[in-house]
mmCIF file with all atom_site columns, C-alpha atoms in Angstrom:
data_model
loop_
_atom_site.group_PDB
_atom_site.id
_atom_site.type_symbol
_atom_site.label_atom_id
_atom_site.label_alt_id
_atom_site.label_comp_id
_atom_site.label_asym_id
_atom_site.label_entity_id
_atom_site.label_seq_id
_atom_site.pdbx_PDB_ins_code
_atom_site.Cartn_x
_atom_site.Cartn_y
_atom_site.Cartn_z
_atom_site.occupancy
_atom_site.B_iso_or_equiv
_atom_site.pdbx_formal_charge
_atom_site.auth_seq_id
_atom_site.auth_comp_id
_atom_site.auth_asym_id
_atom_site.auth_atom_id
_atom_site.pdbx_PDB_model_num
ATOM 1   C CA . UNK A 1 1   ? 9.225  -18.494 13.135  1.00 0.00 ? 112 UNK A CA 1
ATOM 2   C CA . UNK A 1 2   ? 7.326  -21.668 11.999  1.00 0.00 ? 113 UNK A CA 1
ATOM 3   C CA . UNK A 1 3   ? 4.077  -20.272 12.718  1.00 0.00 ? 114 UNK A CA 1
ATOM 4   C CA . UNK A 1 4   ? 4.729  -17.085 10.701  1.00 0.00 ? 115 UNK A CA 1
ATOM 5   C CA . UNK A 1 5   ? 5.712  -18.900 7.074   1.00 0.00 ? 116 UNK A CA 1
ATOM 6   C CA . UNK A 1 6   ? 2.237  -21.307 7.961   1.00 0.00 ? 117 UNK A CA 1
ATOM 7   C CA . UNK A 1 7   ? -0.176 -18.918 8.466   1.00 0.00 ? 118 UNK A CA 1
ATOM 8   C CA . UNK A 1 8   ? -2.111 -18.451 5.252   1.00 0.00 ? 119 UNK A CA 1
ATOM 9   C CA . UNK A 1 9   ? -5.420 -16.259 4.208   1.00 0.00 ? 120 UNK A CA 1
ATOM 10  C CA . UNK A 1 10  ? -3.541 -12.887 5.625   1.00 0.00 ? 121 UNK A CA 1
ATOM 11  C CA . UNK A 1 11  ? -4.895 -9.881  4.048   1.00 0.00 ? 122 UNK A CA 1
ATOM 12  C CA . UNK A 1 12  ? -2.616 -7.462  2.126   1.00 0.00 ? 123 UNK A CA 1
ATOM 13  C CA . UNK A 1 13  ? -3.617 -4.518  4.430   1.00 0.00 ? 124 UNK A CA 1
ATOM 14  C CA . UNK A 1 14  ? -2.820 -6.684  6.971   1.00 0.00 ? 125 UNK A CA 1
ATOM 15  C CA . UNK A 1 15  ? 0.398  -7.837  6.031   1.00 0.00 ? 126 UNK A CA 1
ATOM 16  C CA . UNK A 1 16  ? 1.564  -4.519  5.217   1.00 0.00 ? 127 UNK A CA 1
ATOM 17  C CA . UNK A 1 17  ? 1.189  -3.454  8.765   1.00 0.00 ? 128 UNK A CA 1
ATOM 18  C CA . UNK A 1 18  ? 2.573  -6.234  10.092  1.00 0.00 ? 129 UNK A CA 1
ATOM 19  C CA . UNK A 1 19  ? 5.924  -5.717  8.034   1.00 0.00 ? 130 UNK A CA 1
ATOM 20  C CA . UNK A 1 20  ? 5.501  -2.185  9.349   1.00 0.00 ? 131 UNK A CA 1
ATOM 21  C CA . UNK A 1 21  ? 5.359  -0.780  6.384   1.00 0.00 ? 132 UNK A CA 1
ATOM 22  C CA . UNK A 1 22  ? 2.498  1.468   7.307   1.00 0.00 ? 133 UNK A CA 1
ATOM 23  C CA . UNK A 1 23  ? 1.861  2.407   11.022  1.00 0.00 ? 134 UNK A CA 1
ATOM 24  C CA . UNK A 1 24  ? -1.784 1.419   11.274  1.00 0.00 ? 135 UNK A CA 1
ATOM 25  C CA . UNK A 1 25  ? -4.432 -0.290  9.093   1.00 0.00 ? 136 UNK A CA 1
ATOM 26  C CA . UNK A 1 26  ? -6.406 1.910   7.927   1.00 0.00 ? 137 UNK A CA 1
ATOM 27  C CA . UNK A 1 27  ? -3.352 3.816   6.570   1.00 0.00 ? 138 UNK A CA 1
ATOM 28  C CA . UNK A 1 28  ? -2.440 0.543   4.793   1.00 0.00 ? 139 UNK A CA 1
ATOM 29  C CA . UNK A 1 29  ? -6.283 0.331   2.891   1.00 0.00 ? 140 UNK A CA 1
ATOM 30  C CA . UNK A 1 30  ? -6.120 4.099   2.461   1.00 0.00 ? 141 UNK A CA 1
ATOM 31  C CA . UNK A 1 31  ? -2.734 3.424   0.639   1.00 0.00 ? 142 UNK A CA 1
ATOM 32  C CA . UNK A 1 32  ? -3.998 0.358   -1.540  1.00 0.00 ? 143 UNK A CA 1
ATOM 33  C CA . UNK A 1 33  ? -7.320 1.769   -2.218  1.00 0.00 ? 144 UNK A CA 1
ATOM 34  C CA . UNK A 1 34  ? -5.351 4.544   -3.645  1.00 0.00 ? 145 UNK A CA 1
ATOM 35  C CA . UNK A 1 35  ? -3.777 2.972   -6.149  1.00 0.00 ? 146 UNK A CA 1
ATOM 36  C CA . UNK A 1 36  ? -0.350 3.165   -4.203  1.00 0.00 ? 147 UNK A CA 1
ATOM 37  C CA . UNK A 1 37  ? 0.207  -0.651  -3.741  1.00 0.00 ? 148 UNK A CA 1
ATOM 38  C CA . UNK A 1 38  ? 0.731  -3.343  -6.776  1.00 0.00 ? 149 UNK A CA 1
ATOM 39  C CA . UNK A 1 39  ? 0.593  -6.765  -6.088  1.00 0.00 ? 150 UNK A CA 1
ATOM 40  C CA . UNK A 1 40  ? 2.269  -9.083  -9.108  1.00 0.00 ? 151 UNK A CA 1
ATOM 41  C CA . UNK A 1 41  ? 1.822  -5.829  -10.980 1.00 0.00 ? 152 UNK A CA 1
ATOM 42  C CA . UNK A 1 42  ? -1.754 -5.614  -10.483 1.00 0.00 ? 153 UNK A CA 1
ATOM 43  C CA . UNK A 1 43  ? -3.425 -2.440  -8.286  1.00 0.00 ? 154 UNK A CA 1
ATOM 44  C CA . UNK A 1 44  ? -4.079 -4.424  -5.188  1.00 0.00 ? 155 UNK A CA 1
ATOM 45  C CA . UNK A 1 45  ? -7.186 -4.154  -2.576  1.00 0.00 ? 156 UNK A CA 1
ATOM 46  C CA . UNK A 1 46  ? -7.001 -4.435  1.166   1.00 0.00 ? 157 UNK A CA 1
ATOM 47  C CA . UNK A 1 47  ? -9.090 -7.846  0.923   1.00 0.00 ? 158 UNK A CA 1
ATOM 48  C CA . UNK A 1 48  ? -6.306 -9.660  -1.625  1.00 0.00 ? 159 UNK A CA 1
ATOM 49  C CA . UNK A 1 49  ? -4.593 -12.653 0.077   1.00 0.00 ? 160 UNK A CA 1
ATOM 50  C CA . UNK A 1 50  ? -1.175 -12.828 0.042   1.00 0.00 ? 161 UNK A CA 1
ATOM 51  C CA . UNK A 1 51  ? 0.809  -15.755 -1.017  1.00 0.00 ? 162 UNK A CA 1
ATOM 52  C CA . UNK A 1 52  ? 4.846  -16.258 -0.276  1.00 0.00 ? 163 UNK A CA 1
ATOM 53  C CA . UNK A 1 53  ? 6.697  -15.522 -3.296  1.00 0.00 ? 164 UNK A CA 1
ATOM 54  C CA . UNK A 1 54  ? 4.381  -12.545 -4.729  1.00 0.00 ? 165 UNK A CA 1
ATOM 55  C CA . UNK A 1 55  ? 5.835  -9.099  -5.664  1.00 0.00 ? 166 UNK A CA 1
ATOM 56  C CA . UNK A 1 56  ? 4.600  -5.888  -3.828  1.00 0.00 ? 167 UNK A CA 1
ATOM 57  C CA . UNK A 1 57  ? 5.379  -2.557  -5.048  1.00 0.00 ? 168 UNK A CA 1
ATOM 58  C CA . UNK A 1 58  ? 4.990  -0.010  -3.096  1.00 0.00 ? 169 UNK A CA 1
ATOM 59  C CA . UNK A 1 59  ? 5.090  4.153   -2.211  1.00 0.00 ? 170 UNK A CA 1
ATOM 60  C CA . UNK A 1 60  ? 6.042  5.369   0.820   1.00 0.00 ? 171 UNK A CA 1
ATOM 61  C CA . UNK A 1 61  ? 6.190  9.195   1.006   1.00 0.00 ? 172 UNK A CA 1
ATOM 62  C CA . UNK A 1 62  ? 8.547  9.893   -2.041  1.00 0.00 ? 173 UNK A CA 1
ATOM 63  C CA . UNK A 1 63  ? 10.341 6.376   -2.023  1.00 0.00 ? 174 UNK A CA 1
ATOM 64  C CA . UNK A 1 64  ? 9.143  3.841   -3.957  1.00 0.00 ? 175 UNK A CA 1
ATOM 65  C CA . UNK A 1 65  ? 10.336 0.005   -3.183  1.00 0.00 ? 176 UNK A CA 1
ATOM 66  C CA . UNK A 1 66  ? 9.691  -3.371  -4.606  1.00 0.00 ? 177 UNK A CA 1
ATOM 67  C CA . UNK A 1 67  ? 9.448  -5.999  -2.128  1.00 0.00 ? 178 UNK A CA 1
ATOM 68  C CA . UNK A 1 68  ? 9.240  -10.088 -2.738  1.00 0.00 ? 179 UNK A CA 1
ATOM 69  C CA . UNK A 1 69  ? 7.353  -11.674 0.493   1.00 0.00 ? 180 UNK A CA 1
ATOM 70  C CA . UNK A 1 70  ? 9.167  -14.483 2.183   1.00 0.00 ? 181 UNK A CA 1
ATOM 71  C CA . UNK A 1 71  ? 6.795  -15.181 4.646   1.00 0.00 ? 182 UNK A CA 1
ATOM 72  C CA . UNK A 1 72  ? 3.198  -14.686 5.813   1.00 0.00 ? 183 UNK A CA 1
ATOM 73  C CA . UNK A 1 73  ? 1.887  -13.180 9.262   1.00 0.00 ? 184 UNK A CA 1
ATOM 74  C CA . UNK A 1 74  ? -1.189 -11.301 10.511  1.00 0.00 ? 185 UNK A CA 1
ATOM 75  C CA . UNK A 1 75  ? 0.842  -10.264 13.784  1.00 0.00 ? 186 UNK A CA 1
ATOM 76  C CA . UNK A 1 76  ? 2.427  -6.750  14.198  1.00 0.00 ? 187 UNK A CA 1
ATOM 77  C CA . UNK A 1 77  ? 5.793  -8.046  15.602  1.00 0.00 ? 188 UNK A CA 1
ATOM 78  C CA . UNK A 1 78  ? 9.069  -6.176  16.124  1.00 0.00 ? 189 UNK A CA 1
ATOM 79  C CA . UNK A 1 79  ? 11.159 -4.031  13.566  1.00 0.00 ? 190 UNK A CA 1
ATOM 80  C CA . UNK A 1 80  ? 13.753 -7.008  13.064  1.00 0.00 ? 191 UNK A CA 1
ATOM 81  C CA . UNK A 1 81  ? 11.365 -9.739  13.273  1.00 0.00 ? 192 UNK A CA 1
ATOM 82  C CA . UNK A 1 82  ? 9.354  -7.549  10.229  1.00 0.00 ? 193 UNK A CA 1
ATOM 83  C CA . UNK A 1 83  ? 12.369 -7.482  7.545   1.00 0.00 ? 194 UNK A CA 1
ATOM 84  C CA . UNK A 1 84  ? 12.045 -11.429 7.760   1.00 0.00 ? 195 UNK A CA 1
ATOM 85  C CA . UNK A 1 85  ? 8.428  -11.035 5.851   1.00 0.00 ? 196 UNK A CA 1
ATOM 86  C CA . UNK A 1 86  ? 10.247 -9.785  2.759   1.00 0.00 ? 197 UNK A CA 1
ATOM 87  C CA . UNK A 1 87  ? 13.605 -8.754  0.375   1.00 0.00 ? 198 UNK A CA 1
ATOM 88  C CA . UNK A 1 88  ? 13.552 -6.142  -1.288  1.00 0.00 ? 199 UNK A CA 1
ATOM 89  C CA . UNK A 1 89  ? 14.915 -5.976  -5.012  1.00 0.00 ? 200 UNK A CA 1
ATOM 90  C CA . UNK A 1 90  ? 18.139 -5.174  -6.010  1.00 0.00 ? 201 UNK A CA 1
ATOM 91  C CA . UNK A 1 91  ? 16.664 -2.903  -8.370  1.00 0.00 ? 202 UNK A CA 1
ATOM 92  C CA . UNK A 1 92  ? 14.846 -1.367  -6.231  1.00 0.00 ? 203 UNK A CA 1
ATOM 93  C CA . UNK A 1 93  ? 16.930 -0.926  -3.560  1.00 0.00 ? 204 UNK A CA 1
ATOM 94  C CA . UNK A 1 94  ? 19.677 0.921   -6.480  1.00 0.00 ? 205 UNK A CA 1
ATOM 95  C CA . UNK A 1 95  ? 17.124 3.438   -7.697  1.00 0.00 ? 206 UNK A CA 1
ATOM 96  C CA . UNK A 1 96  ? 16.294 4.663   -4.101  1.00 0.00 ? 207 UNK A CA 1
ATOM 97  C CA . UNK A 1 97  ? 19.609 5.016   -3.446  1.00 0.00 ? 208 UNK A CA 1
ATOM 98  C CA . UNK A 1 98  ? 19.792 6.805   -6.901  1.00 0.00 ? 209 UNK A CA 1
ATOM 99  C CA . UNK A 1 99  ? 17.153 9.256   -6.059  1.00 0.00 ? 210 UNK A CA 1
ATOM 100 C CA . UNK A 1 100 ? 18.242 9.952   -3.036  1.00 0.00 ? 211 UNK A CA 1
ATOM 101 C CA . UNK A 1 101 ? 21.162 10.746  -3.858  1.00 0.00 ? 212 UNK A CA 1
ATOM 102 C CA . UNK A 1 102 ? 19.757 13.106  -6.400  1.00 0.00 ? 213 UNK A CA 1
ATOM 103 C CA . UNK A 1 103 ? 17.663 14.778  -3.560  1.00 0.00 ? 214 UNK A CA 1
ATOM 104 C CA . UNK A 1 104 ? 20.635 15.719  -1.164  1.00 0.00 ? 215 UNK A CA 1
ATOM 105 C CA . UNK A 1 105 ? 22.207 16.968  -4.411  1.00 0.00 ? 216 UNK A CA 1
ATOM 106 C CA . UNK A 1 106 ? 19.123 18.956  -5.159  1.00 0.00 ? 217 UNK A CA 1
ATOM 107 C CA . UNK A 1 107 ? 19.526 20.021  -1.219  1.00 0.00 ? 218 UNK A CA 1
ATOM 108 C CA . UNK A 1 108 ? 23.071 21.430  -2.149  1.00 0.00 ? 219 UNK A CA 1
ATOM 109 C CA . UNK A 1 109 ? 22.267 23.763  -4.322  1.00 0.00 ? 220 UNK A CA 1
ATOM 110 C CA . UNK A 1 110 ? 19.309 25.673  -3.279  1.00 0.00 ? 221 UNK A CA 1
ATOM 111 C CA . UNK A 1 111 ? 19.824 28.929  -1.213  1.00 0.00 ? 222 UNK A CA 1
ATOM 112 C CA . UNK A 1 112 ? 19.309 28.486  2.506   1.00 0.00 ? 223 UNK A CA 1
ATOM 113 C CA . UNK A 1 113 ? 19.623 31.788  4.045   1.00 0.00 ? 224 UNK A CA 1
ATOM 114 C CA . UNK A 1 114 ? 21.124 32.823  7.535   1.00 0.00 ? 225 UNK A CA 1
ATOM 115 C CA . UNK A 1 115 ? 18.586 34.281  8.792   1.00 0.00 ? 226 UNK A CA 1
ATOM 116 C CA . UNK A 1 116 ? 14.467 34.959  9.050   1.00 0.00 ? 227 UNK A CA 1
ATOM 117 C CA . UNK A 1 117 ? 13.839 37.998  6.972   1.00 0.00 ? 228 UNK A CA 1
ATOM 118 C CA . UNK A 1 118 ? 12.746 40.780  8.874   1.00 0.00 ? 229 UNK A CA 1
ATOM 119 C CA . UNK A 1 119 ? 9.925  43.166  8.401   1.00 0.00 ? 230 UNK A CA 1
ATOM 120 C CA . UNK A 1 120 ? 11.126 45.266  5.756   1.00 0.00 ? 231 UNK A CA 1
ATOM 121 C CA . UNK A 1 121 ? 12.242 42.337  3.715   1.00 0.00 ? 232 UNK A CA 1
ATOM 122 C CA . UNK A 1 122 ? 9.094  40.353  4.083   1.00 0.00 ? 233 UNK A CA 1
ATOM 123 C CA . UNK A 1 123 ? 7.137  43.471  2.450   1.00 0.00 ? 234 UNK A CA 1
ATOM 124 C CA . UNK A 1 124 ? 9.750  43.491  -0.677  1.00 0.00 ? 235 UNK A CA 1
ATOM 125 C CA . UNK A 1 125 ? 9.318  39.948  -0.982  1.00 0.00 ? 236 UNK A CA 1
ATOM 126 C CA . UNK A 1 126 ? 5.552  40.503  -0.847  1.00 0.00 ? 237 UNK A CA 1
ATOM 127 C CA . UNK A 1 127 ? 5.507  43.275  -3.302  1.00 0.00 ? 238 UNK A CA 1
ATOM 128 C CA . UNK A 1 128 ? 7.604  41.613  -6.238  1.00 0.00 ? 239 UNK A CA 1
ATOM 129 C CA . UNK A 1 129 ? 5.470  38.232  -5.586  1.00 0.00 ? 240 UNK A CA 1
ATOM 130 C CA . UNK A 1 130 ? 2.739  40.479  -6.343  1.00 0.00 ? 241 UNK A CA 1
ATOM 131 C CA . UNK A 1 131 ? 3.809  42.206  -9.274  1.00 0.00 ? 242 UNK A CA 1
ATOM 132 C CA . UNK A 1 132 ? 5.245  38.941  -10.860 1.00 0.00 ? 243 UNK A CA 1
ATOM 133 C CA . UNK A 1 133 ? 1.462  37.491  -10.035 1.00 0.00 ? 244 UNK A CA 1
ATOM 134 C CA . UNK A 1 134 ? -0.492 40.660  -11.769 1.00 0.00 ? 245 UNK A CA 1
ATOM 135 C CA . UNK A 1 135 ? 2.066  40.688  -14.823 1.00 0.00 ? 246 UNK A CA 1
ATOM 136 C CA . UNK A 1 136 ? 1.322  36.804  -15.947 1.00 0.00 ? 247 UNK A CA 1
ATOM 137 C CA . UNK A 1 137 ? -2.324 37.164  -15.670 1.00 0.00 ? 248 UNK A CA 1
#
């Protein structure tokens, strides 16, 4: 563990993927470079060196998270080994659990029906999507 909190000059793609946050690389730069990673509140690049103590914050998918970095490493290690790079806010960690929660409750209530509709169905369907397409144009 020494030689992960004295490694310095890591690149934030780099680190990312290390604390598997993003399964390769170049899904890490793709996700910085599109404005989906902060670092200290700033957009970040893929080239910006990390330093222990900074604040990320992050998207991944529809969760968002705000992680603190504890330590610094360039190698892709396993999952446990990973959570030692970083903490994650309080904060943070309440409003996914917020949303979430929101999300199954949005699961509740929409319809899920029993079956596939058949063939006759699908064409009813069909037709009143059309009509309610022709009459707002």
């Amino acid at each position: 563990m020494s030689q992960l909190s004295q490694e310095s000059g890591v690149r934030l793609d780099k680190w990312l993927w290390a604390a598997r946050f993003y399964k390769t690389r170049a899904i890490a730069r793709t996700m910085i470079e599109g404005g989906k990673v902060h670092y200290n509140g700033v957009r970040g690049k893929p080239s910006k060196t990390v330093e222990v103590g900074a604040e990320i914050r992050l998207r991944q998918g529809n969760d968002e998270r705000t992680v603190t970095i504890l330590m610094v490493s360039a190698q892709r290690q396993g999952a446990t080994q990973a959570q030692a790079l970083y903490c994650e806010t309080p904060e943070s960690i309440a409003k996914r659990e917020k949303i979430a929660l929101a999300r199954k409750m949005n699961a509740l209530t929409m319809p899920h029906p029993e079956r596939r509709p058949d063939k006759k169905e699908r064409r009813t369907l069909l037709r009143f999507k059309q009509t309610n397409l022709q009459e707002s144009d």
